[in-house]
Amino acid sequence: MNRQGFALSVLAAVIALSACGGEREDKATAEIEIEQEVTKAEGKPQVDQADKPVAESTGEKEQIIGEEFGADTALVESPVHPTRAYFGDTHVHTGWSADAGMDGAILTPEDAYRFATGEEVKSNSGLRAKLARPYDWFMITDHSDGMGVINELIAGNPEMMSDPTLKRWNEALNSGDEKKAADAKSELIVMQSEGKLPKEVMDPKWMKSAWEKTVDAAEKFYKPGEFSTFIAYEWTVNADGGDNLHRNVIFRDDASKTRGLLPLTTFQTQDPEKLWAWMKAYEDKTGGRVLAIPHNGNMSNGRMFEEKRFDGSPMTREWAEMRARYEPLYEVTQIKGQSESHPSLSPEDEFANWDLWDRGNLILKPKPPGSFPYEYWRPALKAGMRLEKQLGVNPFQYGANAGTDTHTGLSTPDDDNFFGKFKTLEPSNKTRWDFPLLSGPTDTYMGWEQAASGITGVWASENTREAIWDAMMRKETFATTGPRMTLRFFGGFDFEKSDAEGDLAAAGYAKGVPMGGKLKGDKGGKRIKFLVAAMKDPEGANLDRVQIIKGWVDGNGDTHEKVYNVKWSGNRKMDGQGHIPHVGDTVNLKNATYSEDIGDAQLYGYFEDKEFNPAHKAVYYVRVLQIPTPRWTLYDKVRNKIEMDKKVPMVQQERAFSSPIWYTP
């Protein structure tokens, strides 16, 4: 694809509404068999073995399409190289999630889909809400824990009213007092985290109807080729009192395989290994496919990427294989901050200090010493290569994903149209910047700390459920903090500088592997090389720079990282340390505007790793930064003519991340 084609692929956008059905499967049988499989696993789910993964070998490159857990589970590479990026959200809650409903959200999955396709809807607080641009694909990921409970609770279901806690929550939710409702929501989160919820909330009978309607909504709005929907839910583990180990579970399949099952809940198990066993049992029974995306390791208190199993026992090859098989992507950014890296872990990275939520877990339980290295994507990518030598499989080979985690049904990653995480933080609350978002015994995250983030781009051959899901599985994805900037990334040994100036994508696929791919083996002294193409969001800001972030494992087993500036806007000069001057700042703090006097619309780059050591495992990913733009807090300040504390950030640099490319000797 040449530069003109790359640009046109970004400008296209489509919307649709449709219905799609399927025969219903026997629910009881599916439930029983899947639950039995989880029970049988006992922490050691088995997978079929094979000597070699599915791979495409072309001369001096090797592209692994599936993980090294057996050829039977690997995806077949798309016969047509994708020419377009499709944008969507993998993390959306409606009023049917218990915590969202407790906070006052009333929008349904159908409302959320209508909003995602570009229709105007009325928000939970009564405001008119509409996206500037519809999504290409979308999904609802309501919590499986307590799914269907909230409507019964608000209505005063007699069975629930027999419990004094639920009765008190019912009174708070019906009082019209937003503070009481928010307090009830926080209490719910704490009790769920501590395993102290009333037994009535954990009864799966409330889930059946809600799940079936969720599936039906996804089928109703699916229009292949125009707007793709996915059947999904969130498995919400808050281990040991709030340690965030959440996963979004996403099916490739339609209602014929999914409508008759019930999602796994943390009332059944909190062990991710048991979730993978449940997923395997689903695939074995139905012939379907399912993946999971972990998120918010930044609030896991060191447990998301801990180097042991959930029960504290040593990691095994089987454990690593299951994690690699079922979790291809990781959510790098969302409303609750970023999980890329931390300034304390990447002190040489001048752009590591952004959207930090690093003061505790989901209920603000303080972090234990030494937890940061096990909470973030970049150190996990490095650790995975080190662990591969021990386990034979890299358990942390995660591609890039982003979602909003909105609990309003309104996915709004644009700062000038940000509706917040909860109903109580919608724009109708003109002082939402100073409103408590999450509270714990020792601390509180305030409204201003929310990030209007994020969105995922996938390079897929067509806009269908299957093609987009397959792109996620092969990790040909990139994540952004909200803008629909577009990113290409290829690695190989035979690229030349001229490949970045011509048909970059054609050269990338012909001579190397795309983001999410693998390169293997010593190529006779050749260095590894990369092609990068980044284009601004057509309705967004110019680009500042393109960087490649490298991690590697040396001969002693120690891990390292380095950030390389590959391409940047303007006439700035790189110094002897590889740094370039700041791009500047055109944001007008009085009227929340900025100019395009700085930055470039597109940046194309060629990078040769002159420090490449063919004996060392390495991982590379791209980070693209925009020029500074107004943050949602500045839009609120100007719009509402209010003052905010000086600690509240008003300007930001939005960014995008590619899935990595891995090199193995």
XYZ file of C-alpha atoms in Angstrom:
665
model
C 0.000 0.000 0.000
C 1.469 3.360 -1.012
C 1.167 6.580 1.000
C -1.982 7.653 -0.789
C -3.614 4.305 -0.113
C -2.486 4.461 3.527
C -4.137 7.858 3.875
C -7.375 6.780 2.231
C -7.579 3.748 4.506
C -7.633 6.068 7.508
C -10.335 8.370 6.144
C -12.940 5.682 5.474
C -15.628 5.038 8.135
C -18.829 3.003 8.120
C -21.853 2.429 10.353
C -24.697 -0.056 10.341
C -27.600 -1.642 12.180
C -28.781 -5.158 11.456
C -29.993 -8.418 12.899
C -28.305 -11.762 12.820
C -29.627 -14.900 14.429
C -28.587 -18.430 15.183
C -29.950 -21.629 16.648
C -29.888 -21.837 20.377
C -27.695 -24.505 21.929
C -28.763 -26.642 24.858
C -27.938 -24.359 27.787
C -27.977 -26.847 30.616
C -25.615 -29.288 28.907
C -23.179 -26.534 27.943
C -23.166 -25.128 31.462
C -22.625 -28.481 33.145
C -19.861 -29.669 30.826
C -17.943 -26.410 30.976
C -18.232 -26.200 34.759
C -17.084 -29.822 35.088
C -14.051 -29.076 32.936
C -13.082 -26.187 35.230
C -13.445 -28.420 38.273
C -11.402 -31.215 36.694
C -8.572 -28.843 35.859
C -7.551 -28.390 39.506
C -5.134 -25.694 38.542
C -3.456 -27.699 35.747
C -5.509 -27.463 32.553
C -4.117 -29.736 29.839
C -3.489 -28.732 26.256
C -2.698 -30.751 23.187
C 1.007 -30.795 22.342
C 2.748 -30.535 19.010
C 6.400 -30.388 18.128
C 6.154 -27.232 16.035
C 3.856 -24.213 15.874
C 2.150 -23.200 12.682
C 4.571 -20.941 10.859
C 5.205 -19.305 7.544
C 8.847 -19.460 6.507
C 10.014 -17.217 3.703
C 13.742 -17.205 3.254
C 15.293 -15.688 6.344
C 12.168 -14.900 8.302
C 9.757 -16.950 10.320
C 6.292 -15.681 11.165
C 4.626 -17.554 13.972
C 0.889 -17.180 13.590
C -0.027 -19.167 16.685
C 1.730 -19.452 20.004
C 4.096 -22.328 20.708
C 1.432 -24.397 22.396
C 0.468 -26.710 19.573
C -0.441 -26.446 15.924
C -4.063 -27.407 16.535
C -4.751 -24.126 18.308
C -2.948 -21.759 15.936
C -4.836 -19.495 13.594
C -4.371 -19.651 9.869
C -2.875 -16.451 8.495
C -5.267 -14.285 6.504
C -4.794 -15.020 2.775
C -5.248 -11.301 2.057
C -2.963 -8.797 3.722
C -5.123 -6.162 5.428
C -5.121 -2.678 3.938
C -7.375 -0.940 6.440
C -7.432 -0.341 10.163
C -10.788 -0.744 11.915
C -11.396 1.025 15.233
C -13.419 -0.183 18.185
C -13.782 -0.554 21.952
C -13.240 -3.862 23.761
C -14.352 -2.649 27.188
C -17.837 -1.201 27.705
C -20.201 -1.526 30.661
C -23.864 -0.579 30.694
C -26.358 -0.131 33.501
C -26.573 -3.925 33.597
C -23.200 -4.109 35.374
C -23.844 -4.048 39.111
C -21.406 -1.245 39.959
C -22.592 0.879 37.024
C -26.237 0.399 37.940
C -25.507 1.117 41.590
C -24.076 4.455 40.488
C -27.241 5.294 38.573
C -26.514 4.095 35.024
C -29.670 3.035 33.194
C -28.506 2.640 29.593
C -28.841 -0.874 28.175
C -26.665 -2.832 25.729
C -29.003 -1.777 22.919
C -28.553 1.877 23.907
C -24.771 1.421 23.875
C -24.828 -0.135 20.408
C -27.045 2.624 19.044
C -24.616 5.194 20.422
C -21.616 3.332 18.957
C -23.187 3.337 15.491
C -23.585 7.098 15.586
C -27.129 7.574 16.854
C -27.938 10.243 19.388
C -29.081 8.859 22.753
C -30.015 10.364 26.080
C -27.312 9.839 28.684
C -27.915 8.406 32.138
C -28.180 11.926 33.529
C -30.487 13.132 30.743
C -27.968 14.852 28.455
C -27.986 14.486 24.691
C -25.054 12.283 23.707
C -23.652 11.576 20.244
C -20.304 10.474 18.834
C -18.535 12.683 16.309
C -17.694 9.459 14.439
C -19.207 6.004 14.799
C -17.117 2.937 15.573
C -16.295 0.188 13.080
C -16.762 -2.554 15.700
C -17.917 -2.714 19.304
C -18.796 -4.978 22.216
C -20.499 -4.931 25.616
C -18.442 -6.399 28.472
C -20.745 -6.205 31.471
C -19.456 -7.870 34.640
C -20.443 -11.509 35.002
C -20.461 -11.095 38.797
C -23.935 -9.931 39.723
C -25.105 -9.713 36.111
C -28.851 -9.061 36.166
C -28.905 -8.222 39.883
C -29.100 -4.456 39.728
C -32.554 -4.181 38.137
C -33.997 -6.496 40.753
C -32.275 -4.561 43.521
C -33.601 -1.180 42.386
C -37.087 -2.627 41.964
C -37.012 -3.933 45.532
C -37.161 -7.667 44.837
C -38.605 -9.192 48.056
C -35.960 -11.921 48.204
C -33.235 -9.288 48.141
C -34.972 -6.958 50.572
C -34.700 -9.627 53.246
C -30.987 -8.778 53.479
C -30.340 -5.545 55.426
C -27.368 -4.504 53.261
C -29.330 -4.892 50.036
C -32.280 -3.083 51.538
C -30.012 -0.183 52.517
C -28.591 -0.094 48.981
C -32.094 -0.105 47.538
C -32.978 2.925 49.655
C -29.779 4.735 48.598
C -30.387 4.041 44.909
C -33.950 5.279 45.084
C -33.189 8.324 47.231
C -32.145 10.600 44.376
C -28.999 11.461 46.349
C -25.995 10.898 44.061
C -23.562 10.855 46.976
C -25.490 8.050 48.676
C -25.611 6.099 45.418
C -21.861 6.567 44.867
C -21.155 5.431 48.432
C -23.287 2.326 47.898
C -21.333 1.575 44.697
C -18.002 1.889 46.530
C -19.282 -0.383 49.288
C -20.332 -2.952 46.675
C -16.844 -2.923 45.114
C -15.165 -3.364 48.491
C -17.479 -6.220 49.511
C -16.966 -7.967 46.163
C -13.201 -7.588 46.550
C -13.309 -9.043 50.060
C -15.724 -11.872 49.202
C -18.414 -10.531 51.519
C -21.327 -9.918 49.144
C -24.774 -11.038 50.316
C -25.594 -14.513 48.995
C -28.598 -13.176 47.091
C -26.289 -11.182 44.800
C -24.293 -14.289 43.872
C -27.257 -16.400 42.750
C -26.714 -17.200 39.029
C -30.458 -17.249 38.335
C -30.424 -13.470 37.890
C -27.794 -13.787 35.142
C -29.654 -15.960 32.648
C -32.053 -13.371 31.260
C -29.462 -10.563 31.252
C -26.912 -12.709 29.380
C -29.412 -13.831 26.762
C -30.471 -10.231 26.120
C -26.809 -9.196 25.870
C -26.195 -11.852 23.232
C -29.377 -10.892 21.391
C -28.319 -7.241 21.293
C -24.948 -8.160 19.773
C -26.697 -10.196 17.079
C -29.270 -7.497 16.382
C -26.665 -4.827 15.657
C -24.174 -6.977 13.752
C -23.980 -6.054 10.079
C -21.027 -7.819 8.440
C -18.972 -5.513 6.276
C -20.264 -2.389 7.990
C -20.475 -2.740 11.779
C -19.182 -5.729 13.744
C -20.285 -6.664 17.235
C -18.902 -9.263 19.617
C -20.448 -11.367 22.348
C -18.372 -10.727 25.463
C -18.281 -10.204 29.220
C -15.845 -9.183 31.957
C -14.549 -11.668 34.525
C -13.790 -9.384 37.472
C -11.287 -10.838 39.938
C -10.371 -8.516 42.816
C -8.082 -10.925 44.628
C -7.025 -10.561 48.249
C -9.131 -7.471 48.738
C -8.993 -5.491 45.503
C -5.966 -6.753 43.541
C -7.168 -6.182 39.983
C -6.874 -9.316 37.805
C -9.801 -8.507 35.506
C -10.173 -10.088 32.069
C -12.522 -9.267 29.205
C -13.650 -12.514 27.588
C -14.455 -12.178 23.870
C -16.061 -14.803 21.634
C -15.498 -15.215 17.897
C -18.852 -16.957 17.674
C -22.514 -16.099 17.299
C -25.550 -16.869 19.439
C -25.765 -20.484 18.312
C -22.713 -21.255 20.454
C -22.895 -18.600 23.187
C -26.509 -17.912 24.114
C -27.006 -21.160 26.002
C -24.032 -20.821 28.346
C -23.585 -18.732 31.462
C -20.411 -16.650 31.866
C -17.891 -17.705 34.484
C -18.003 -15.625 37.675
C -15.499 -15.021 40.437
C -18.042 -16.532 42.800
C -17.003 -19.835 41.166
C -13.261 -19.173 41.006
C -10.763 -16.314 41.209
C -7.948 -18.284 39.589
C -7.151 -17.165 35.998
C -6.003 -20.721 35.295
C -9.556 -21.894 35.909
C -10.828 -19.242 33.510
C -8.521 -20.611 30.805
C -9.815 -24.108 31.571
C -13.391 -22.809 31.200
C -12.444 -21.252 27.860
C -10.840 -24.487 26.656
C -13.897 -26.461 27.703
C -16.084 -24.056 25.727
C -13.922 -24.508 22.626
C -13.778 -28.292 23.006
C -17.542 -28.578 23.314
C -18.689 -26.058 20.711
C -15.833 -25.870 18.223
C -15.855 -22.125 18.833
C -13.065 -19.705 19.714
C -12.619 -17.340 22.635
C -9.862 -15.049 23.923
C -9.319 -12.947 27.041
C -7.742 -9.505 27.509
C -6.341 -8.633 30.971
C -6.448 -5.017 32.073
C -5.352 -2.589 34.770
C -2.304 -4.396 36.019
C -1.475 -0.952 37.406
C -4.021 -1.693 40.154
C -3.111 -5.331 40.782
C -0.631 -4.618 43.609
C 1.984 -6.694 41.839
C -0.162 -9.682 40.875
C -0.968 -9.241 37.168
C 2.446 -10.460 36.000
C 3.656 -12.218 39.132
C 6.068 -15.054 38.398
C 4.069 -17.772 40.081
C 0.649 -19.304 39.756
C -2.401 -17.807 41.461
C -2.156 -20.249 44.384
C 1.528 -19.423 44.901
C 2.876 -22.638 43.377
C 5.660 -22.559 40.753
C 4.904 -21.765 37.132
C 4.747 -24.718 34.748
C 4.982 -25.100 30.998
C 1.281 -26.008 30.902
C 0.399 -22.817 32.791
C 2.492 -20.718 30.394
C 0.966 -22.430 27.352
C -2.575 -21.750 28.495
C -1.848 -18.105 29.253
C -0.151 -17.633 25.876
C -2.971 -19.407 24.071
C -5.913 -17.559 25.563
C -4.514 -14.087 26.280
C -3.002 -12.586 23.101
C -3.526 -8.914 24.032
C -3.134 -6.654 27.038
C -5.042 -3.430 27.714
C -2.334 -0.754 27.902
C -4.552 2.290 28.533
C -8.093 3.091 29.682
C -10.055 5.416 31.967
C -8.234 4.088 35.053
C -4.828 5.137 33.750
C -2.017 3.467 31.865
C -0.255 0.150 32.294
C 2.593 0.644 29.797
C 5.394 1.378 32.248
C 6.182 3.471 35.314
C 8.771 6.255 35.720
C 10.454 4.281 38.492
C 10.857 1.331 36.122
C 11.865 3.356 33.055
C 13.820 6.322 34.448
C 15.482 7.050 31.084
C 12.108 7.308 29.326
C 11.075 10.976 29.296
C 7.504 10.048 28.353
C 6.859 7.376 31.008
C 5.166 9.791 33.415
C 1.592 9.900 32.107
C -1.871 8.909 33.395
C -0.489 7.247 36.524
C -2.843 5.379 38.835
C -0.186 3.973 41.132
C -1.343 4.524 44.704
C -3.059 1.229 45.407
C -5.345 -1.484 44.116
C -9.017 -1.210 43.197
C -10.083 -0.432 46.752
C -6.998 1.752 47.396
C -5.207 -0.872 49.458
C -1.610 0.440 49.459
C 0.910 -1.275 47.225
C 3.380 -3.668 48.845
C 7.066 -2.885 48.282
C 8.429 -4.131 44.958
C 5.062 -4.513 43.219
C 5.600 -2.162 40.248
C 7.697 -4.546 38.080
C 4.798 -7.016 38.037
C 2.090 -4.518 37.047
C 3.139 -3.058 33.691
C 3.271 -4.215 30.073
C 6.852 -3.233 29.210
C 8.552 -5.043 32.110
C 6.260 -8.020 31.477
C 7.391 -8.183 27.838
C 10.994 -8.314 29.046
C 10.264 -10.828 31.813
C 8.431 -13.108 29.401
C 11.551 -13.570 27.297
C 13.559 -14.401 30.408
C 10.930 -16.882 31.600
C 10.816 -18.562 28.188
C 14.234 -20.088 28.883
C 12.893 -21.584 32.107
C 9.442 -22.670 30.904
C 9.955 -23.297 27.192
C 7.112 -20.867 26.454
C 6.823 -17.087 26.813
C 3.754 -16.514 29.034
C 3.743 -12.713 28.609
C 3.792 -12.354 24.836
C 1.076 -9.683 24.806
C -0.012 -7.471 21.922
C -1.418 -3.966 22.366
C -5.033 -3.233 23.259
C -6.957 -0.256 24.663
C -10.541 0.231 25.794
C -12.529 2.794 27.708
C -13.916 0.775 30.648
C -16.827 3.180 30.630
C -19.621 2.318 33.059
C -22.170 4.595 31.380
C -22.784 2.652 28.153
C -21.236 5.653 26.356
C -17.796 5.005 24.875
C -16.283 8.498 24.596
C -12.477 8.582 24.336
C -12.493 12.060 22.746
C -11.543 14.678 25.345
C -13.984 17.291 24.031
C -16.878 14.813 24.356
C -15.908 12.839 27.461
C -18.806 11.436 29.506
C -16.741 9.931 32.318
C -16.574 6.492 33.887
C -19.793 6.598 35.923
C -23.156 8.353 35.704
C -22.174 10.565 38.627
C -19.190 11.760 36.564
C -21.087 12.667 33.401
C -20.765 16.294 32.187
C -23.995 17.208 33.977
C -21.838 17.225 37.114
C -20.083 20.536 36.488
C -17.605 19.945 39.312
C -16.939 16.310 38.451
C -13.207 17.006 38.490
C -13.469 17.221 42.284
C -15.981 14.365 42.729
C -14.750 11.072 44.276
C -14.423 8.309 41.696
C -13.076 5.403 43.753
C -12.660 5.510 47.513
C -10.804 3.304 49.962
C -9.893 3.407 53.637
C -6.718 5.451 53.077
C -7.109 7.271 49.770
C -9.472 8.391 46.993
C -9.130 8.695 43.237
C -10.824 11.923 42.202
C -12.759 12.655 39.040
C -9.951 14.683 37.443
C -7.733 11.593 37.480
C -9.871 9.851 34.863
C -8.292 9.545 31.436
C -10.430 9.940 28.312
C -8.978 6.722 26.922
C -8.732 4.481 24.863
C -9.446 2.737 21.557
C -8.041 -0.227 19.598
C -7.177 -0.354 15.915
C -6.993 -3.714 14.142
C -5.574 -4.462 10.712
C -8.182 -6.841 9.309
C -9.010 -8.038 5.805
C -12.662 -7.028 6.239
C -15.064 -5.642 8.807
C -16.499 -8.884 10.102
C -16.579 -10.476 13.509
C -14.312 -13.296 12.383
C -11.704 -11.167 10.589
C -11.374 -8.674 13.435
C -11.201 -11.401 16.093
C -8.532 -13.197 14.051
C -6.523 -9.970 13.851
C -6.686 -9.704 17.632
C -5.493 -13.271 18.008
C -2.524 -12.754 15.690
C -1.838 -9.417 17.465
C -1.993 -7.243 14.369
C -3.386 -4.491 16.560
C -2.440 -1.112 17.959
C -3.764 0.865 20.910
C -4.323 4.600 21.249
C -5.370 6.889 24.063
C -8.349 7.978 21.983
C -7.382 9.567 18.660
C -7.787 7.443 15.553
C -4.204 7.824 14.434
C -3.074 4.913 12.288
C 0.074 2.881 12.774
C 2.000 0.306 10.724
C 5.035 -1.613 12.003
C 7.102 -4.291 10.251
C 10.302 -6.083 11.228
C 12.784 -8.028 9.112
C 16.402 -8.470 8.075
C 16.204 -7.393 4.436
C 14.548 -3.973 4.522
C 16.188 -1.000 2.868
C 15.634 2.691 3.500
C 13.812 3.001 0.187
C 11.126 0.561 1.457
C 9.880 3.271 3.818
C 9.398 5.677 0.902
C 7.585 3.344 -1.481
C 4.820 0.819 -0.894
C 5.690 0.322 2.743
C 3.056 -2.306 3.521
C 3.892 -4.400 0.453
C 7.570 -4.386 1.384
C 6.711 -5.089 5.004
C 4.694 -8.211 4.296
C 7.049 -9.435 1.543
C 10.315 -9.050 3.434
C 9.318 -9.266 7.089
C 6.543 -9.672 9.628
C 3.893 -7.201 10.854
C 3.244 -6.133 14.427
C 2.515 -9.189 16.531
C 4.938 -11.314 14.501
C 8.159 -13.148 15.314
C 11.604 -13.172 13.753
C 13.897 -16.082 14.422
C 17.525 -17.012 13.996
C 20.931 -15.598 13.174
C 20.893 -14.257 9.599
C 24.585 -14.348 8.848
C 25.470 -11.170 10.639
C 22.531 -9.108 9.367
C 21.005 -6.605 11.735
C 17.296 -6.447 12.429
C 15.501 -3.570 10.689
C 12.066 -1.991 10.942
C 9.616 -0.018 8.837
C 7.196 2.345 10.590
C 4.332 4.444 9.227
C 2.157 6.689 11.376
C -0.632 8.994 10.214
C -2.527 11.506 12.301
C -6.191 11.143 13.095
C -7.858 12.987 10.180
C -9.910 14.917 12.741
C -7.156 15.183 15.328
C -3.792 16.744 16.026
C -0.475 16.507 14.197
C 2.196 14.028 15.247
C 5.273 14.856 17.305
C 7.445 11.757 16.912
C 7.721 8.023 16.351
C 9.763 5.939 18.778
C 10.796 2.301 18.929
C 11.051 0.823 22.404
C 13.334 -2.172 22.725
C 13.636 -4.712 25.504
C 16.162 -7.527 25.573
C 17.695 -10.275 27.688
C 21.481 -10.440 27.826
C 23.720 -13.456 28.167
C 23.439 -13.368 31.953
C 19.653 -13.429 31.879
C 19.322 -9.766 32.875
C 16.754 -7.574 31.124
C 17.286 -4.113 29.639
C 15.372 -1.492 27.680
C 16.056 1.493 25.454
C 13.923 4.109 23.701
C 14.945 5.155 20.184
C 13.628 8.251 18.416
C 13.074 7.058 14.850
C 11.241 9.905 13.103
C 10.071 13.308 14.246
C 8.431 16.433 12.921
C 10.099 19.706 11.995
C 13.800 20.493 11.822
C 14.749 19.421 15.318
C 18.187 17.835 15.680
C 19.050 14.729 17.681
C 21.812 15.160 20.235
C 24.592 12.722 20.994
C 22.432 10.921 23.561
C 19.623 10.219 21.090
C 17.322 12.918 22.471
C 15.459 15.537 20.455
C 14.007 18.847 21.711
C 10.380 19.054 22.786
C 7.985 19.697 19.913
C 6.484 22.792 21.572
C 3.025 23.602 22.891
C 0.324 25.622 21.107
C -2.535 24.965 23.561
C -4.503 28.079 24.486
C -5.486 27.630 28.132
C -8.135 30.337 27.933
C -10.289 28.800 25.221
C -9.136 25.139 25.050
C -7.808 25.312 21.494
C -4.530 24.455 19.788
C -2.962 25.084 16.397
C -1.361 22.853 13.772
C 1.661 25.126 13.434
C 3.831 22.332 14.799
C 3.986 18.618 14.089
C 3.480 16.608 10.913
C 0.435 14.837 9.494
C 2.390 11.663 8.828
C 5.748 10.186 9.776
C 7.452 7.357 7.906
C 10.617 5.788 9.229
C 13.283 3.148 8.687
C 15.251 1.941 11.697
C 18.221 -0.388 11.857
C 19.165 -1.633 15.310
C 22.896 -1.031 15.263
C 23.150 -2.466 18.787
C 21.486 -5.715 17.723
C 23.050 -8.842 19.182
C 21.777 -11.975 17.406
C 22.453 -14.044 20.538
C 20.012 -12.013 22.680
C 16.238 -12.330 22.732
C 14.618 -8.988 22.029
C 11.196 -7.347 21.751
C 10.356 -4.112 19.943
C 7.220 -1.971 19.843
C 6.360 1.453 18.447
C 5.097 4.449 20.396
C 3.713 7.460 18.523
C 3.135 10.809 20.243
C 0.868 13.635 19.154
C 1.635 17.299 19.723
C 0.185 18.669 22.998
C -3.609 19.094 23.015
C -6.265 20.123 25.576
C -7.231 17.529 28.154
C -10.897 16.972 29.029
C -10.355 18.890 32.269
C -9.459 22.021 30.280
C -12.576 21.638 28.125
C -14.633 21.370 31.341
C -12.908 24.372 32.886
C -13.595 26.579 29.875
C -17.079 25.230 29.198
C -18.272 25.600 32.787
C -16.241 28.728 33.627
C -14.823 27.172 36.782
C -11.466 27.090 38.524
C -9.601 23.887 39.300
C -6.744 23.015 41.589
C -3.309 23.693 40.102
C -2.432 20.000 40.373
C -5.083 19.133 37.769
C -3.430 18.601 34.339
C -4.867 20.669 31.490
C -2.669 19.552 28.582
C -1.586 16.110 27.384
C 0.227 14.301 24.607
C -2.018 11.584 23.215
C -0.213 8.478 22.005
C -0.444 5.143 20.234
C 1.290 1.784 20.751
C 1.848 -1.027 18.294
C 1.809 -4.663 19.214
C 5.420 -5.830 19.540
C 7.648 -7.811 17.209
C 9.754 -10.469 18.934
C 13.198 -11.728 17.989
C 14.433 -15.138 19.154
C 17.934 -16.482 18.380
